[in-house]
Each structure stands twice: as C-alpha cells, then as structure tokens.
C-alpha cells in the first residue's frame, strides 16, 4: 500500500513537471513598500535597446506576473517608478523576483534559472560594495554637517577610501566575469565597467566569448563593436586618414610619419576638452622641438565656433575637422565615443598610448622623448 502511494506521488510530480510550459518563461514577483506605485513594466531587447514589451498592475499584496516568449536567452528588465531590476531569461524559466522598494541600494533577489542565479550572485557582490559606499557617504555628510567650511578637505580625505572601494568592486567584477565566462551574466558584468578605463579588457573579453555566446543580438553587436575597437588599441597601426584644414588644405596622418604625434579629438563645445587644453599647450611648448607634434581634430559642426576656440585657447598646432560631430569618418574609424580623446602615435605609425591627460602625458613624453 505504501509503495503504491509513493508511486502515485512520483507520477504526479512527473506529470506536474511535464506540464510546465517550455515555449515561454514566467516572472513571478513581489514588491514590498511600493507606496503609490502600482504599474509594473517589462522591458526587452530590440535592436540592442531596451523597450517596453508588457505591463501589469500590482495586486493588493504587491504581487505581479509576466508570461512571455523569447527566441533565445536574453536580457529583460522589470521597472516600477524609478526602480529597475535586470534579469536574464529563456523559455522554460520560472523566475522569482523579490525586492523592497524602500531599499536605497535597490537590492533585489532573483531565482529560478541558472542565468538568474548567476545574476543574483553578481547583484549580491555589487550590493555589498553599494552598502560600503552608502556608509562612506553618510560619514561624509556627518563630517560636513559638523564642519561645513571644510567640505573640500573632508572630500579629499575620504576620496582614497572611495577609490579603494571602486577598485575592489571592479576587480571583483572582472573575476566574476572570468569565472562565469560563456554566460550572459558575465557579459552583463563586463558591461557595468567603465568602457574608457577597461577598454582593453572589454576587447579581450569579446574575443573570448565570440564562439561561446551565439545568437544573441546584443552580444553580437558588442562583439562587432569591439572588433572595430581592437583596430585602435595600443600597438596597432593607426588607421590612415586625410582631413582638410579650415582653409581647405588636406592633412594626412602620413604627413607625420617619422615623429611622435598626438592626434587630439576635441570640440569647442566640450568643456572637459577646453579645461584640458592648457595642459596640451604646455606639453606642446615643452616637447615641440623633440620630434613631437600635435594634430587637432575638431568634432565641431560650427566652423566659426571651432576657429574661435582655437584662437581663444592658444592652440598653435595644425587643426582639421570634418565638421560632422561624431558622424565624421575619422571619428568612426578611431571609435571615438566621447571627447576629449587622444591617440599618441609613434614614428613608425603605431599607437603608443591612448587618452593620456595632463601629468600622465607629460611623464610619458618625458620618458619617451629623450
């Protein structure tokens, strides 16, 4: 009799599992302390952009549910008010999402599938550092409240600790991505890093996953972009170009072969660029007689504004522009996504360094141009 009962239980369990839909995924969620927020949105990836694909209302208990289909494992985001919760899903997943909307760190729990379990691990890692930064921020505000006149000094005092937390977090994210290579969670982790600071690591990562993660449009776009970026890494031959000066004279990168040249992308409207210009002027005056030159490439579209800034900032080297903002062919060729951006090219035409600023540029040239 006991054996028959046990067999019946097993059959029911098998039947229940077999009935679980495999052509869709489910997100069951609950939000604590939602306040007046009732509308929950589900976002999905389309053309590498997050767009709203579904919505529902919270129940009186703060519960909600989405059932969707996806061609392959992909990124999704649940949003309510100003709160956003990233997850990864594929058909057949039964995902549980839980969050307290009163939590300032926006921590959340997800479970129910391998990818979301990995994402949950990453979230826990990031939340731990978020709590440390939050405590540091509270300490800063407390000290400033007592000594408001010393705000700058207090900020300078606490800055090393903040930078230490960020460095530790970045190191942990890199380790997580390495340990979980081949998953979308590792891809998501790498894309939380600064693309400027970790450009080389992102390029290497793209090479490593191109045969491991296939069929995901977002990953495919990333791999394609990194392949273009790989062409302008340190050690690569700098892409050739020819751009006109303001009076129509063509200037080529080849004109500078045999010397070090700083190819400086900037614009009159870019405040960080204008703030950096005095440092560039100082470096130019110091090293211009030591086989060193600068070529300024402006992203301006307003010719008068460009030339006005050149004169106002005392930029005495050669200047060219396609007058096309970020849409210029040379800007695209060098994968410039933000300015200021610079490439120090050696006498053989190879990229020797990228995005050196102020003292870093001075030190590099001082060591190189002997």
mmCIF file of C-alpha atoms in Angstrom:
data_model
loop_
_atom_site.group_PDB
_atom_site.id
_atom_site.type_symbol
_atom_site.label_atom_id
_atom_site.label_comp_id
_atom_site.label_asym_id
_atom_site.label_seq_id
_atom_site.Cartn_x
_atom_site.Cartn_y
_atom_site.Cartn_z
ATOM 1 C CA UNK A 1 0.000 0.000 0.000
ATOM 2 C CA UNK A 2 2.797 2.408 0.918
ATOM 3 C CA UNK A 3 4.637 1.540 -2.285
ATOM 4 C CA UNK A 4 1.553 2.340 -4.395
ATOM 5 C CA UNK A 5 1.157 5.702 -2.651
ATOM 6 C CA UNK A 6 4.798 6.544 -3.241
ATOM 7 C CA UNK A 7 4.466 5.598 -6.910
ATOM 8 C CA UNK A 8 1.403 7.806 -7.220
ATOM 9 C CA UNK A 9 3.258 10.773 -5.712
ATOM 10 C CA UNK A 10 6.133 10.282 -8.143
ATOM 11 C CA UNK A 11 3.750 10.104 -11.113
ATOM 12 C CA UNK A 12 2.013 13.315 -10.024
ATOM 13 C CA UNK A 13 5.379 15.065 -9.670
ATOM 14 C CA UNK A 14 6.440 13.907 -13.142
ATOM 15 C CA UNK A 15 3.132 14.987 -14.641
ATOM 16 C CA UNK A 16 3.417 18.403 -12.985
ATOM 17 C CA UNK A 17 6.921 18.851 -14.361
ATOM 18 C CA UNK A 18 5.885 17.693 -17.810
ATOM 19 C CA UNK A 19 3.046 20.223 -17.889
ATOM 20 C CA UNK A 20 5.399 23.124 -17.259
ATOM 21 C CA UNK A 21 5.371 25.268 -20.433
ATOM 22 C CA UNK A 22 8.642 25.170 -22.365
ATOM 23 C CA UNK A 23 7.713 27.735 -25.018
ATOM 24 C CA UNK A 24 7.583 30.686 -22.629
ATOM 25 C CA UNK A 25 9.075 31.959 -19.390
ATOM 26 C CA UNK A 26 7.365 33.253 -16.274
ATOM 27 C CA UNK A 27 8.324 36.050 -13.908
ATOM 28 C CA UNK A 28 6.547 35.924 -10.563
ATOM 29 C CA UNK A 29 7.360 38.965 -8.459
ATOM 30 C CA UNK A 30 6.543 40.725 -5.249
ATOM 31 C CA UNK A 31 7.438 44.279 -4.254
ATOM 32 C CA UNK A 32 7.390 45.392 -0.643
ATOM 33 C CA UNK A 33 6.694 49.040 0.223
ATOM 34 C CA UNK A 34 5.607 50.100 -3.285
ATOM 35 C CA UNK A 35 3.939 53.261 -1.938
ATOM 36 C CA UNK A 36 1.708 54.791 -4.593
ATOM 37 C CA UNK A 37 3.417 52.930 -7.438
ATOM 38 C CA UNK A 38 1.153 50.320 -8.997
ATOM 39 C CA UNK A 39 2.200 49.945 -12.617
ATOM 40 C CA UNK A 40 4.917 47.417 -13.434
ATOM 41 C CA UNK A 41 6.622 47.328 -16.839
ATOM 42 C CA UNK A 42 8.616 44.588 -18.532
ATOM 43 C CA UNK A 43 11.321 45.701 -20.955
ATOM 44 C CA UNK A 44 13.030 43.511 -23.536
ATOM 45 C CA UNK A 45 15.882 43.909 -26.015
ATOM 46 C CA UNK A 46 15.114 45.149 -29.535
ATOM 47 C CA UNK A 47 17.932 46.333 -31.812
ATOM 48 C CA UNK A 48 20.273 46.476 -28.783
ATOM 49 C CA UNK A 49 17.859 48.826 -26.979
ATOM 50 C CA UNK A 50 15.563 48.174 -24.023
ATOM 51 C CA UNK A 51 11.909 48.796 -24.983
ATOM 52 C CA UNK A 52 8.665 48.207 -23.059
ATOM 53 C CA UNK A 53 7.045 44.948 -24.177
ATOM 54 C CA UNK A 54 4.442 44.363 -21.446
ATOM 55 C CA UNK A 55 2.870 45.901 -18.349
ATOM 56 C CA UNK A 56 0.639 44.929 -15.464
ATOM 57 C CA UNK A 57 -0.615 46.253 -12.118
ATOM 58 C CA UNK A 58 0.488 45.227 -8.641
ATOM 59 C CA UNK A 59 -2.029 43.276 -6.615
ATOM 60 C CA UNK A 60 -3.017 44.478 -3.143
ATOM 61 C CA UNK A 61 -0.241 42.245 -1.787
ATOM 62 C CA UNK A 62 2.341 43.787 -4.132
ATOM 63 C CA UNK A 63 2.430 40.787 -6.438
ATOM 64 C CA UNK A 64 2.705 40.709 -10.236
ATOM 65 C CA UNK A 65 3.286 38.209 -13.003
ATOM 66 C CA UNK A 66 4.567 38.198 -16.587
ATOM 67 C CA UNK A 67 4.456 35.312 -19.081
ATOM 68 C CA UNK A 68 6.442 35.921 -22.257
ATOM 69 C CA UNK A 69 8.232 34.108 -25.070
ATOM 70 C CA UNK A 70 11.781 34.768 -26.255
ATOM 71 C CA UNK A 71 13.676 33.403 -29.296
ATOM 72 C CA UNK A 72 16.767 32.770 -27.152
ATOM 73 C CA UNK A 73 18.209 33.510 -23.733
ATOM 74 C CA UNK A 74 18.169 37.292 -23.391
ATOM 75 C CA UNK A 75 18.119 40.335 -21.129
ATOM 76 C CA UNK A 76 14.920 41.717 -19.632
ATOM 77 C CA UNK A 77 14.198 44.475 -17.142
ATOM 78 C CA UNK A 78 11.347 44.918 -14.708
ATOM 79 C CA UNK A 79 10.606 48.559 -13.875
ATOM 80 C CA UNK A 80 8.321 50.264 -11.390
ATOM 81 C CA UNK A 81 8.561 54.010 -10.828
ATOM 82 C CA UNK A 82 12.271 54.868 -10.594
ATOM 83 C CA UNK A 83 13.256 51.290 -9.726
ATOM 84 C CA UNK A 84 14.777 48.965 -12.324
ATOM 85 C CA UNK A 85 15.644 45.289 -11.944
ATOM 86 C CA UNK A 86 17.698 43.477 -14.586
ATOM 87 C CA UNK A 87 17.274 39.774 -15.239
ATOM 88 C CA UNK A 88 18.106 37.120 -17.817
ATOM 89 C CA UNK A 89 15.554 34.626 -19.081
ATOM 90 C CA UNK A 90 14.899 31.909 -21.634
ATOM 91 C CA UNK A 91 11.822 29.880 -22.456
ATOM 92 C CA UNK A 92 11.084 27.332 -19.726
ATOM 93 C CA UNK A 93 12.410 29.515 -16.899
ATOM 94 C CA UNK A 94 10.186 30.114 -13.884
ATOM 95 C CA UNK A 95 11.768 33.188 -12.327
ATOM 96 C CA UNK A 96 11.048 34.638 -8.896
ATOM 97 C CA UNK A 97 11.777 38.321 -8.270
ATOM 98 C CA UNK A 98 11.548 39.973 -4.863
ATOM 99 C CA UNK A 99 12.526 43.497 -3.825
ATOM 100 C CA UNK A 100 11.900 46.090 -1.133
ATOM 101 C CA UNK A 101 11.317 49.400 -2.908
ATOM 102 C CA UNK A 102 12.289 51.247 0.266
ATOM 103 C CA UNK A 103 15.834 49.874 -0.032
ATOM 104 C CA UNK A 104 18.088 52.719 -1.251
ATOM 105 C CA UNK A 105 20.631 50.330 -2.779
ATOM 106 C CA UNK A 106 17.885 48.846 -4.989
ATOM 107 C CA UNK A 107 18.929 45.336 -3.966
ATOM 108 C CA UNK A 108 16.732 42.511 -5.209
ATOM 109 C CA UNK A 109 16.519 38.726 -5.097
ATOM 110 C CA UNK A 110 16.051 36.577 -8.196
ATOM 111 C CA UNK A 111 15.955 32.808 -8.532
ATOM 112 C CA UNK A 112 14.543 30.051 -10.702
ATOM 113 C CA UNK A 113 17.088 29.625 -13.526
ATOM 114 C CA UNK A 114 20.836 29.183 -13.956
ATOM 115 C CA UNK A 115 21.432 32.586 -15.560
ATOM 116 C CA UNK A 116 19.402 34.485 -12.981
ATOM 117 C CA UNK A 117 21.167 32.614 -10.192
ATOM 118 C CA UNK A 118 24.468 33.907 -11.604
ATOM 119 C CA UNK A 119 22.991 37.384 -11.943
ATOM 120 C CA UNK A 120 21.842 37.175 -8.342
ATOM 121 C CA UNK A 121 25.408 36.347 -7.315
ATOM 122 C CA UNK A 122 26.652 39.413 -9.187
ATOM 123 C CA UNK A 123 23.958 41.595 -7.609
ATOM 124 C CA UNK A 124 24.957 40.437 -4.133
ATOM 125 C CA UNK A 125 28.551 41.345 -4.902
ATOM 126 C CA UNK A 126 27.610 44.814 -6.135
ATOM 127 C CA UNK A 127 25.156 45.415 -3.291
ATOM 128 C CA UNK A 128 27.886 44.695 -0.752
ATOM 129 C CA UNK A 129 30.012 47.486 -2.208
ATOM 130 C CA UNK A 130 26.952 49.741 -2.541
ATOM 131 C CA UNK A 131 26.405 49.438 1.209
ATOM 132 C CA UNK A 132 30.037 50.362 1.879
ATOM 133 C CA UNK A 133 29.768 53.412 -0.363
ATOM 134 C CA UNK A 134 26.452 54.365 1.238
ATOM 135 C CA UNK A 135 28.071 54.246 4.695
ATOM 136 C CA UNK A 136 31.016 56.302 3.417
ATOM 137 C CA UNK A 137 28.573 58.857 2.022
ATOM 138 C CA UNK A 138 26.774 59.024 5.392
ATOM 139 C CA UNK A 139 30.112 59.543 7.182
ATOM 140 C CA UNK A 140 31.000 62.301 4.717
ATOM 141 C CA UNK A 141 27.708 64.108 5.218
ATOM 142 C CA UNK A 142 28.031 63.825 9.013
ATOM 143 C CA UNK A 143 31.526 65.325 8.968
ATOM 144 C CA UNK A 144 30.479 68.124 6.627
ATOM 145 C CA UNK A 145 27.469 68.904 8.827
ATOM 146 C CA UNK A 146 29.836 69.491 11.735
ATOM 147 C CA UNK A 147 32.412 71.426 9.682
ATOM 148 C CA UNK A 148 30.706 72.820 6.543
ATOM 149 C CA UNK A 149 33.632 75.148 5.898
ATOM 150 C CA UNK A 150 35.917 72.105 5.488
ATOM 151 C CA UNK A 151 33.824 70.321 2.859
ATOM 152 C CA UNK A 152 36.628 70.243 0.251
ATOM 153 C CA UNK A 153 39.174 68.979 2.790
ATOM 154 C CA UNK A 154 36.806 66.259 4.027
ATOM 155 C CA UNK A 155 36.132 65.196 0.437
ATOM 156 C CA UNK A 156 39.861 64.975 -0.264
ATOM 157 C CA UNK A 157 40.379 62.996 2.942
ATOM 158 C CA UNK A 158 37.716 60.401 2.080
ATOM 159 C CA UNK A 159 38.449 60.188 -1.643
ATOM 160 C CA UNK A 160 41.123 57.429 -1.308
ATOM 161 C CA UNK A 161 38.684 55.189 0.554
ATOM 162 C CA UNK A 162 36.017 55.698 -2.109
ATOM 163 C CA UNK A 163 38.516 54.943 -4.884
ATOM 164 C CA UNK A 164 39.619 51.852 -2.995
ATOM 165 C CA UNK A 165 36.019 50.571 -2.878
ATOM 166 C CA UNK A 166 35.595 51.193 -6.612
ATOM 167 C CA UNK A 167 38.870 49.420 -7.426
ATOM 168 C CA UNK A 168 37.867 46.453 -5.282
ATOM 169 C CA UNK A 169 34.463 46.303 -6.970
ATOM 170 C CA UNK A 170 35.996 46.418 -10.448
ATOM 171 C CA UNK A 171 38.463 43.660 -9.539
ATOM 172 C CA UNK A 172 35.592 41.534 -8.203
ATOM 173 C CA UNK A 173 33.531 42.099 -11.360
ATOM 174 C CA UNK A 174 36.455 41.078 -13.580
ATOM 175 C CA UNK A 175 36.901 37.899 -11.522
ATOM 176 C CA UNK A 176 33.167 37.139 -11.695
ATOM 177 C CA UNK A 177 33.186 37.553 -15.474
ATOM 178 C CA UNK A 178 36.232 35.282 -15.793
ATOM 179 C CA UNK A 179 34.727 32.616 -13.529
ATOM 180 C CA UNK A 180 31.390 32.644 -15.406
ATOM 181 C CA UNK A 181 32.596 33.136 -18.973
ATOM 182 C CA UNK A 182 30.103 31.998 -21.567
ATOM 183 C CA UNK A 183 27.039 33.213 -19.665
ATOM 184 C CA UNK A 184 25.011 36.358 -20.290
ATOM 185 C CA UNK A 185 25.608 37.192 -16.623
ATOM 186 C CA UNK A 186 29.345 37.513 -17.335
ATOM 187 C CA UNK A 187 28.572 39.699 -20.366
ATOM 188 C CA UNK A 188 26.337 41.923 -18.234
ATOM 189 C CA UNK A 189 29.046 42.141 -15.559
ATOM 190 C CA UNK A 190 31.677 43.318 -18.047
ATOM 191 C CA UNK A 191 29.322 45.966 -19.373
ATOM 192 C CA UNK A 192 28.975 47.533 -15.915
ATOM 193 C CA UNK A 193 32.644 48.548 -16.135
ATOM 194 C CA UNK A 194 33.799 51.917 -17.448
ATOM 195 C CA UNK A 195 34.328 51.463 -21.229
ATOM 196 C CA UNK A 196 37.128 54.037 -21.186
ATOM 197 C CA UNK A 197 39.030 52.600 -18.229
ATOM 198 C CA UNK A 198 38.557 48.940 -19.182
ATOM 199 C CA UNK A 199 38.634 49.184 -22.954
ATOM 200 C CA UNK A 200 41.440 46.639 -23.388
ATOM 201 C CA UNK A 201 39.719 44.137 -21.068
ATOM 202 C CA UNK A 202 36.437 44.514 -22.972
ATOM 203 C CA UNK A 203 38.163 43.922 -26.308
ATOM 204 C CA UNK A 204 39.854 40.787 -24.952
ATOM 205 C CA UNK A 205 36.587 39.572 -23.426
ATOM 206 C CA UNK A 206 34.779 39.972 -26.770
ATOM 207 C CA UNK A 207 37.402 37.804 -28.468
ATOM 208 C CA UNK A 208 36.982 35.137 -25.788
ATOM 209 C CA UNK A 209 33.174 34.902 -25.933
ATOM 210 C CA UNK A 210 32.553 35.230 -29.692
ATOM 211 C CA UNK A 211 32.392 31.426 -30.015
ATOM 212 C CA UNK A 212 30.738 30.858 -26.636
ATOM 213 C CA UNK A 213 27.669 33.119 -26.759
ATOM 214 C CA UNK A 214 25.909 32.959 -30.114
ATOM 215 C CA UNK A 215 22.524 34.059 -31.384
ATOM 216 C CA UNK A 216 22.047 36.997 -29.005
ATOM 217 C CA UNK A 217 21.687 40.280 -30.906
ATOM 218 C CA UNK A 218 23.069 42.411 -28.061
ATOM 219 C CA UNK A 219 26.165 40.248 -27.671
ATOM 220 C CA UNK A 220 26.645 40.111 -31.447
ATOM 221 C CA UNK A 221 26.557 43.935 -31.628
ATOM 222 C CA UNK A 222 29.055 44.148 -28.754
ATOM 223 C CA UNK A 223 31.456 41.721 -30.442
ATOM 224 C CA UNK A 224 31.237 43.675 -33.701
ATOM 225 C CA UNK A 225 31.922 46.966 -31.908
ATOM 226 C CA UNK A 226 34.872 45.512 -30.000
ATOM 227 C CA UNK A 227 36.327 44.143 -33.248
ATOM 228 C CA UNK A 228 36.377 47.714 -34.576
ATOM 229 C CA UNK A 229 37.848 48.953 -31.299
ATOM 230 C CA UNK A 230 40.562 46.301 -31.471
ATOM 231 C CA UNK A 231 41.971 48.072 -34.534
ATOM 232 C CA UNK A 232 42.785 51.160 -32.459
ATOM 233 C CA UNK A 233 44.361 49.509 -29.426
ATOM 234 C CA UNK A 234 47.876 50.292 -28.252
ATOM 235 C CA UNK A 235 50.362 48.502 -30.504
ATOM 236 C CA UNK A 236 48.124 48.568 -33.579
ATOM 237 C CA UNK A 237 48.959 50.548 -36.725
ATOM 238 C CA UNK A 238 46.975 53.782 -36.555
ATOM 239 C CA UNK A 239 44.261 53.962 -39.246
ATOM 240 C CA UNK A 240 45.163 56.288 -42.109
ATOM 241 C CA UNK A 241 43.103 59.403 -42.775
ATOM 242 C CA UNK A 242 43.140 62.706 -44.621
ATOM 243 C CA UNK A 243 41.116 65.710 -43.378
ATOM 244 C CA UNK A 244 41.050 69.323 -44.518
ATOM 245 C CA UNK A 245 42.082 72.367 -42.541
ATOM 246 C CA UNK A 246 39.708 75.329 -42.248
ATOM 247 C CA UNK A 247 41.088 76.788 -45.499
ATOM 248 C CA UNK A 248 40.716 73.513 -47.413
ATOM 249 C CA UNK A 249 44.278 72.190 -47.227
ATOM 250 C CA UNK A 250 44.338 68.349 -46.920
ATOM 251 C CA UNK A 251 46.328 66.956 -43.975
ATOM 252 C CA UNK A 252 47.148 63.232 -43.722
ATOM 253 C CA UNK A 253 48.371 61.161 -40.818
ATOM 254 C CA UNK A 254 51.144 60.015 -43.174
ATOM 255 C CA UNK A 255 52.497 63.581 -43.111
ATOM 256 C CA UNK A 256 53.648 62.934 -39.533
ATOM 257 C CA UNK A 257 55.447 59.647 -40.108
ATOM 258 C CA UNK A 258 58.878 59.666 -38.502
ATOM 259 C CA UNK A 259 57.818 61.623 -35.407
ATOM 260 C CA UNK A 260 55.563 61.274 -32.399
ATOM 261 C CA UNK A 261 52.192 62.918 -32.993
ATOM 262 C CA UNK A 262 49.306 63.380 -30.597
ATOM 263 C CA UNK A 263 46.040 63.065 -32.531
ATOM 264 C CA UNK A 264 43.679 65.037 -30.317
ATOM 265 C CA UNK A 265 39.882 64.746 -30.788
ATOM 266 C CA UNK A 266 38.064 67.687 -29.212
ATOM 267 C CA UNK A 267 35.400 70.383 -29.815
ATOM 268 C CA UNK A 268 34.732 73.992 -28.871
ATOM 269 C CA UNK A 269 31.528 72.979 -27.033
ATOM 270 C CA UNK A 270 33.273 70.292 -24.949
ATOM 271 C CA UNK A 271 34.067 71.780 -21.539
ATOM 272 C CA UNK A 272 36.381 68.927 -20.417
ATOM 273 C CA UNK A 273 38.301 69.464 -23.677
ATOM 274 C CA UNK A 274 38.643 73.188 -23.071
ATOM 275 C CA UNK A 275 39.768 72.544 -19.496
ATOM 276 C CA UNK A 276 42.421 70.115 -20.740
ATOM 277 C CA UNK A 277 43.694 72.461 -23.477
ATOM 278 C CA UNK A 278 46.079 74.412 -21.184
ATOM 279 C CA UNK A 279 47.795 71.114 -20.328
ATOM 280 C CA UNK A 280 48.071 70.235 -24.020
ATOM 281 C CA UNK A 281 49.529 73.685 -24.782
ATOM 282 C CA UNK A 282 52.080 73.224 -22.006
ATOM 283 C CA UNK A 283 53.133 69.812 -23.352
ATOM 284 C CA UNK A 284 53.340 71.143 -26.916
ATOM 285 C CA UNK A 285 55.619 74.020 -25.912
ATOM 286 C CA UNK A 286 57.808 71.693 -23.876
ATOM 287 C CA UNK A 287 58.324 68.944 -26.481
ATOM 288 C CA UNK A 288 57.704 70.503 -29.914
ATOM 289 C CA UNK A 289 61.456 70.637 -30.577
ATOM 290 C CA UNK A 290 61.938 66.953 -29.699
ATOM 291 C CA UNK A 291 60.377 65.160 -32.672
ATOM 292 C CA UNK A 292 56.868 65.730 -31.319
ATOM 293 C CA UNK A 293 53.800 67.384 -32.829
ATOM 294 C CA UNK A 294 50.042 67.607 -32.299
ATOM 295 C CA UNK A 295 47.193 67.324 -34.790
ATOM 296 C CA UNK A 296 43.860 68.592 -33.538
ATOM 297 C CA UNK A 297 40.695 67.004 -34.958
ATOM 298 C CA UNK A 298 37.592 69.003 -34.076
ATOM 299 C CA UNK A 299 34.110 67.466 -33.823
ATOM 300 C CA UNK A 300 32.516 70.888 -34.248
ATOM 301 C CA UNK A 301 29.810 71.482 -36.830
ATOM 302 C CA UNK A 302 30.102 75.269 -36.475
ATOM 303 C CA UNK A 303 33.279 76.395 -38.259
ATOM 304 C CA UNK A 304 33.326 79.829 -36.592
ATOM 305 C CA UNK A 305 32.995 78.314 -33.095
ATOM 306 C CA UNK A 306 35.810 75.851 -33.854
ATOM 307 C CA UNK A 307 38.234 78.517 -35.061
ATOM 308 C CA UNK A 308 37.235 80.858 -32.239
ATOM 309 C CA UNK A 309 38.143 78.205 -29.661
ATOM 310 C CA UNK A 310 41.476 77.503 -31.381
ATOM 311 C CA UNK A 311 42.379 81.181 -31.095
ATOM 312 C CA UNK A 312 40.988 81.687 -27.582
ATOM 313 C CA UNK A 313 42.845 78.677 -26.167
ATOM 314 C CA UNK A 314 46.126 79.452 -27.981
ATOM 315 C CA UNK A 315 46.333 76.132 -29.803
ATOM 316 C CA UNK A 316 49.296 76.718 -32.124
ATOM 317 C CA UNK A 317 49.460 73.325 -33.886
ATOM 318 C CA UNK A 318 47.651 72.178 -37.045
ATOM 319 C CA UNK A 319 43.868 71.777 -36.839
ATOM 320 C CA UNK A 320 41.479 69.889 -39.101
ATOM 321 C CA UNK A 321 37.814 68.982 -38.994
ATOM 322 C CA UNK A 322 35.152 67.092 -40.901
ATOM 323 C CA UNK A 323 32.575 69.373 -39.224
ATOM 324 C CA UNK A 324 30.318 66.369 -38.615
ATOM 325 C CA UNK A 325 30.236 65.917 -34.827
ATOM 326 C CA UNK A 326 30.542 62.180 -34.004
ATOM 327 C CA UNK A 327 29.490 61.248 -37.549
ATOM 328 C CA UNK A 328 32.828 62.038 -39.201
ATOM 329 C CA UNK A 329 34.532 59.120 -40.958
ATOM 330 C CA UNK A 330 37.767 59.539 -38.984
ATOM 331 C CA UNK A 331 35.891 59.756 -35.686
ATOM 332 C CA UNK A 332 34.145 56.481 -36.525
ATOM 333 C CA UNK A 333 37.388 54.890 -37.726
ATOM 334 C CA UNK A 334 39.016 55.649 -34.374
ATOM 335 C CA UNK A 335 35.901 54.554 -32.462
ATOM 336 C CA UNK A 336 35.702 57.845 -30.569
ATOM 337 C CA UNK A 337 32.623 57.626 -28.328
ATOM 338 C CA UNK A 338 33.403 60.582 -26.055
ATOM 339 C CA UNK A 339 35.775 63.538 -26.010
ATOM 340 C CA UNK A 340 38.408 64.539 -25.159
ATOM 341 C CA UNK A 341 40.037 61.510 -26.754
ATOM 342 C CA UNK A 342 43.641 61.268 -27.915
ATOM 343 C CA UNK A 343 45.999 58.823 -29.592
ATOM 344 C CA UNK A 344 49.770 59.157 -29.305
ATOM 345 C CA UNK A 345 51.242 57.681 -32.469
ATOM 346 C CA UNK A 346 54.914 56.722 -32.675
ATOM 347 C CA UNK A 347 57.332 57.398 -35.581
ATOM 348 C CA UNK A 348 56.526 54.027 -37.203
ATOM 349 C CA UNK A 349 52.809 54.823 -37.283
ATOM 350 C CA UNK A 350 51.717 52.594 -34.392
ATOM 351 C CA UNK A 351 49.552 53.673 -31.457
ATOM 352 C CA UNK A 352 51.864 54.101 -28.476
ATOM 353 C CA UNK A 353 49.322 55.331 -25.900
ATOM 354 C CA UNK A 354 45.715 56.469 -25.597
ATOM 355 C CA UNK A 355 43.894 59.164 -23.661
ATOM 356 C CA UNK A 356 46.860 60.427 -21.671
ATOM 357 C CA UNK A 357 45.984 63.592 -19.750
ATOM 358 C CA UNK A 358 47.978 66.325 -18.027
ATOM 359 C CA UNK A 359 50.816 64.946 -15.954
ATOM 360 C CA UNK A 360 50.419 61.451 -17.448
ATOM 361 C CA UNK A 361 51.062 62.792 -20.951
ATOM 362 C CA UNK A 362 53.994 64.901 -19.753
ATOM 363 C CA UNK A 363 55.530 61.939 -17.917
ATOM 364 C CA UNK A 364 55.089 59.594 -20.903
ATOM 365 C CA UNK A 365 56.688 62.041 -23.317
ATOM 366 C CA UNK A 366 59.467 62.870 -20.852
ATOM 367 C CA UNK A 367 60.344 59.181 -20.627
ATOM 368 C CA UNK A 368 59.936 58.531 -24.354
ATOM 369 C CA UNK A 369 61.455 61.619 -25.977
ATOM 370 C CA UNK A 370 64.999 61.555 -24.660
#
